[in-house]
């Protein structure tokens, strides 16, 4: 078959008898592949955006609704 990469959250705990002896193991496995891949894609896009804004010759400047600066790229900092 073909190989597939996947990610899981794994939780486990000992199942104990009344006297405290371990009788077994309780295991829960949750597939979080889509969540992890989405986060990885966000990180790739964040890095790409940072590379673009850091290296553009145009000044980029953002302010919030109160008029306070929230972002300046290196070109804007030279003004």
Tab-separated table of N, CA and C in Angstrom:
chain	number	residue	atom	x	y	z
A	1	UNK	N	0.813	-1.189	0.000
A	1	UNK	CA	0.000	0.000	0.000
A	1	UNK	C	0.855	1.251	0.000
A	2	UNK	N	0.215	2.368	-0.101
A	2	UNK	CA	0.933	3.635	-0.113
A	2	UNK	C	1.113	4.166	1.307
A	3	UNK	N	2.201	4.916	1.485
A	3	UNK	CA	2.455	5.516	2.783
A	3	UNK	C	1.639	6.787	2.935
A	4	UNK	N	1.209	7.055	4.170
A	4	UNK	CA	0.416	8.249	4.460
A	4	UNK	C	0.936	8.853	5.749
A	5	UNK	N	1.188	10.153	5.729
A	5	UNK	CA	1.625	10.845	6.931
A	5	UNK	C	0.393	11.301	7.695
A	6	UNK	N	0.388	11.057	9.012
A	6	UNK	CA	-0.730	11.502	9.825
A	6	UNK	C	-0.230	11.861	11.212
A	7	UNK	N	-1.033	12.637	11.933
A	7	UNK	CA	-0.708	13.097	13.271
A	7	UNK	C	-1.852	12.719	14.205
A	8	UNK	N	-1.479	12.319	15.427
A	8	UNK	CA	-2.493	11.931	16.406
A	8	UNK	C	-2.166	12.548	17.765
A	9	UNK	N	-3.205	12.772	18.553
A	9	UNK	CA	-3.072	13.055	19.976
A	9	UNK	C	-3.326	11.729	20.676
A	10	UNK	N	-2.400	11.358	21.528
A	10	UNK	CA	-2.484	10.076	22.215
A	10	UNK	C	-2.572	10.330	23.712
A	11	UNK	N	-3.602	9.761	24.335
A	11	UNK	CA	-3.779	9.861	25.782
A	11	UNK	C	-3.910	8.441	26.323
A	12	UNK	N	-3.211	8.194	27.410
A	12	UNK	CA	-3.324	6.856	27.990
A	12	UNK	C	-3.269	6.940	29.513
A	13	UNK	N	-3.859	5.930	30.148
A	13	UNK	CA	-3.870	5.853	31.605
A	13	UNK	C	-3.989	4.387	32.013
A	14	UNK	N	-3.394	4.068	33.140
A	14	UNK	CA	-3.473	2.700	33.647
A	14	UNK	C	-4.869	2.441	34.218
A	15	UNK	N	-5.397	1.256	33.943
A	15	UNK	CA	-6.650	0.819	34.562
A	15	UNK	C	-6.250	-0.053	35.738
A	16	UNK	N	-6.670	0.362	36.927
A	16	UNK	CA	-6.238	-0.325	38.147
A	16	UNK	C	-7.393	-1.075	38.820
A	17	UNK	N	-7.031	-2.136	39.488
A	17	UNK	CA	-8.011	-2.907	40.263
A	17	UNK	C	-8.247	-2.184	41.590
A	18	UNK	N	-9.138	-2.731	42.406
A	18	UNK	CA	-9.446	-2.118	43.704
A	18	UNK	C	-8.231	-2.072	44.621
A	19	UNK	N	-7.302	-3.023	44.470
A	19	UNK	CA	-6.105	-3.013	45.317
A	19	UNK	C	-4.954	-2.222	44.697
A	20	UNK	N	-5.190	-1.586	43.547
A	20	UNK	CA	-4.195	-0.716	42.925
A	20	UNK	C	-3.318	-1.375	41.886
A	21	UNK	N	-3.494	-2.659	41.666
A	21	UNK	CA	-2.694	-3.348	40.650
A	21	UNK	C	-3.159	-2.936	39.253
A	22	UNK	N	-2.221	-2.804	38.358
A	22	UNK	CA	-2.566	-2.449	36.982
A	22	UNK	C	-3.179	-3.656	36.290
A	23	UNK	N	-4.387	-3.452	35.768
A	23	UNK	CA	-5.113	-4.519	35.064
A	23	UNK	C	-5.090	-4.327	33.556
A	24	UNK	N	-4.855	-3.123	33.150
A	24	UNK	CA	-4.885	-2.859	31.728
A	24	UNK	C	-4.519	-1.412	31.453
A	25	UNK	N	-4.728	-1.022	30.238
A	25	UNK	CA	-4.384	0.322	29.799
A	25	UNK	C	-5.555	0.897	29.020
A	26	UNK	N	-5.957	2.114	29.375
A	26	UNK	CA	-6.996	2.818	28.635
A	26	UNK	C	-6.291	3.768	27.672
A	27	UNK	N	-6.641	3.701	26.403
A	27	UNK	CA	-5.960	4.498	25.385
A	27	UNK	C	-6.998	5.217	24.532
A	28	UNK	N	-6.734	6.500	24.286
A	28	UNK	CA	-7.569	7.276	23.370
A	28	UNK	C	-6.653	7.882	22.310
A	29	UNK	N	-7.010	7.671	21.060
A	29	UNK	CA	-6.229	8.196	19.943
A	29	UNK	C	-7.157	9.050	19.095
A	30	UNK	N	-6.755	10.312	18.859
A	30	UNK	CA	-7.553	11.228	18.059
A	30	UNK	C	-6.714	11.682	16.873
A	31	UNK	N	-7.241	11.523	15.675
A	31	UNK	CA	-6.551	11.975	14.464
A	31	UNK	C	-6.638	13.498	14.385
A	32	UNK	N	-5.493	14.158	14.451
A	32	UNK	CA	-5.441	15.623	14.372
A	32	UNK	C	-4.672	16.070	13.123
A	33	UNK	N	-4.625	15.212	12.122
A	33	UNK	CA	-3.856	15.484	10.916
A	33	UNK	C	-4.275	16.782	10.242
A	34	UNK	N	-5.561	16.984	10.043
A	34	UNK	CA	-6.024	18.198	9.357
A	34	UNK	C	-5.684	19.448	10.159
A	35	UNK	N	-5.823	19.385	11.462
A	35	UNK	CA	-5.491	20.517	12.328
A	35	UNK	C	-4.010	20.862	12.221
A	36	UNK	N	-3.148	19.851	12.287
A	36	UNK	CA	-1.699	20.078	12.204
A	36	UNK	C	-1.318	20.611	10.831
A	37	UNK	N	-1.873	20.020	9.784
A	37	UNK	CA	-1.539	20.476	8.425
A	37	UNK	C	-2.022	21.903	8.192
A	38	UNK	N	-3.169	22.263	8.746
A	38	UNK	CA	-3.672	23.637	8.625
A	38	UNK	C	-2.730	24.609	9.320
A	39	UNK	N	-2.261	24.251	10.499
A	39	UNK	CA	-1.317	25.109	11.228
A	39	UNK	C	-0.004	25.244	10.476
A	40	UNK	N	0.453	24.159	9.861
A	40	UNK	CA	1.687	24.205	9.078
A	40	UNK	C	1.524	25.133	7.872
A	41	UNK	N	0.373	25.057	7.218
A	41	UNK	CA	0.104	25.921	6.063
A	41	UNK	C	0.039	27.389	6.480
A	42	UNK	N	-0.578	27.661	7.619
A	42	UNK	CA	-0.631	29.036	8.141
A	42	UNK	C	0.786	29.548	8.391
A	43	UNK	N	1.635	28.725	8.974
A	43	UNK	CA	3.015	29.126	9.264
A	43	UNK	C	3.791	29.397	7.977
A	44	UNK	N	3.605	28.578	6.968
A	44	UNK	CA	4.265	28.797	5.679
A	44	UNK	C	3.821	30.129	5.092
A	45	UNK	N	2.516	30.392	5.114
A	45	UNK	CA	1.993	31.648	4.565
A	45	UNK	C	2.453	32.850	5.380
A	46	UNK	N	2.528	32.710	6.695
A	46	UNK	CA	3.018	33.790	7.561
A	46	UNK	C	4.473	34.120	7.216
A	47	UNK	N	5.284	33.084	7.033
A	47	UNK	CA	6.685	33.300	6.672
A	47	UNK	C	6.825	33.947	5.301
A	48	UNK	N	5.988	33.542	4.359
A	48	UNK	CA	6.009	34.146	3.026
A	48	UNK	C	5.625	35.619	3.096
A	49	UNK	N	4.574	35.931	3.830
A	49	UNK	CA	4.142	37.317	3.982
A	49	UNK	C	5.234	38.159	4.631
A	50	UNK	N	5.891	37.620	5.649
A	50	UNK	CA	6.974	38.352	6.312
A	50	UNK	C	8.129	38.601	5.346
A	51	UNK	N	8.471	37.609	4.552
A	51	UNK	CA	9.545	37.777	3.571
A	51	UNK	C	9.193	38.871	2.572
A	52	UNK	N	7.953	38.880	2.108
A	52	UNK	CA	7.521	39.894	1.141
A	52	UNK	C	7.538	41.282	1.764
A	53	UNK	N	6.942	41.427	2.956
A	53	UNK	CA	6.861	42.758	3.564
A	53	UNK	C	8.233	43.254	4.014
A	54	UNK	N	9.108	42.360	4.440
A	54	UNK	CA	10.441	42.771	4.868
A	54	UNK	C	11.329	43.196	3.706
A	55	UNK	N	11.071	42.683	2.520
A	55	UNK	CA	11.976	42.916	1.394
A	55	UNK	C	11.431	43.841	0.322
A	56	UNK	N	10.198	44.307	0.439
A	56	UNK	CA	9.662	45.221	-0.552
A	56	UNK	C	10.246	46.620	-0.336
A	57	UNK	N	10.436	47.352	-1.423
A	57	UNK	CA	10.953	48.720	-1.327
A	57	UNK	C	9.847	49.696	-0.938
A	58	UNK	N	8.602	49.290	-1.079
A	58	UNK	CA	7.474	50.150	-0.720
A	58	UNK	C	7.299	50.197	0.790
A	59	UNK	N	6.914	51.352	1.289
A	59	UNK	CA	6.648	51.501	2.717
A	59	UNK	C	5.251	50.981	3.027
A	60	UNK	N	5.177	50.094	3.986
A	60	UNK	CA	3.901	49.536	4.418
A	60	UNK	C	3.689	49.922	5.873
A	61	UNK	N	2.518	50.506	6.152
A	61	UNK	CA	2.233	51.024	7.487
A	61	UNK	C	0.778	50.735	7.794
A	62	UNK	N	0.497	50.173	8.968
A	62	UNK	CA	-0.882	49.876	9.352
A	62	UNK	C	-1.179	50.519	10.692
A	63	UNK	N	-2.432	50.966	10.840
A	63	UNK	CA	-2.892	51.528	12.104
A	63	UNK	C	-4.200	50.866	12.501
A	64	UNK	N	-4.467	50.835	13.807
A	64	UNK	CA	-5.738	50.302	14.280
A	64	UNK	C	-6.800	51.408	14.234
A	65	UNK	N	-8.004	51.082	14.699
A	65	UNK	CA	-9.116	52.038	14.642
A	65	UNK	C	-8.872	53.282	15.494
A	66	UNK	N	-7.963	53.216	16.436
A	66	UNK	CA	-7.630	54.381	17.284
A	66	UNK	C	-6.502	55.228	16.697
A	67	UNK	N	-5.993	54.797	15.557
A	67	UNK	CA	-4.910	55.544	14.926
A	67	UNK	C	-3.528	55.196	15.449
A	68	UNK	N	-3.441	54.129	16.238
A	68	UNK	CA	-2.150	53.694	16.758
A	68	UNK	C	-1.482	52.763	15.753
A	69	UNK	N	-0.181	52.916	15.552
A	69	UNK	CA	0.509	52.033	14.601
A	69	UNK	C	0.532	50.585	15.094
A	70	UNK	N	0.272	49.672	14.184
A	70	UNK	CA	0.292	48.251	14.518
A	70	UNK	C	1.320	47.492	13.697
A	71	UNK	N	1.783	48.096	12.599
A	71	UNK	CA	2.762	47.432	11.754
A	71	UNK	C	3.508	48.441	10.907
A	72	UNK	N	4.794	48.265	10.800
A	72	UNK	CA	5.643	49.003	9.852
A	72	UNK	C	6.673	48.032	9.312
A	73	UNK	N	6.838	48.008	7.993
A	73	UNK	CA	7.897	47.188	7.444
A	73	UNK	C	9.210	47.976	7.492
A	74	UNK	N	10.337	47.346	7.228
A	74	UNK	CA	11.633	48.032	7.302
A	74	UNK	C	11.707	49.291	6.426
A	75	UNK	N	11.082	49.260	5.248
A	75	UNK	CA	11.101	50.444	4.374
A	75	UNK	C	10.354	51.613	5.023
A	76	UNK	N	9.267	51.337	5.716
A	76	UNK	CA	8.505	52.400	6.384
A	76	UNK	C	9.278	52.954	7.577
A	77	UNK	N	10.057	52.119	8.230
A	77	UNK	CA	10.838	52.584	9.384
A	77	UNK	C	11.929	53.560	8.977
A	78	UNK	N	12.302	53.566	7.705
A	78	UNK	CA	13.331	54.493	7.224
A	78	UNK	C	12.788	55.888	6.972
A	79	UNK	N	11.476	56.058	6.962
A	79	UNK	CA	10.876	57.374	6.701
A	79	UNK	C	11.041	58.299	7.873
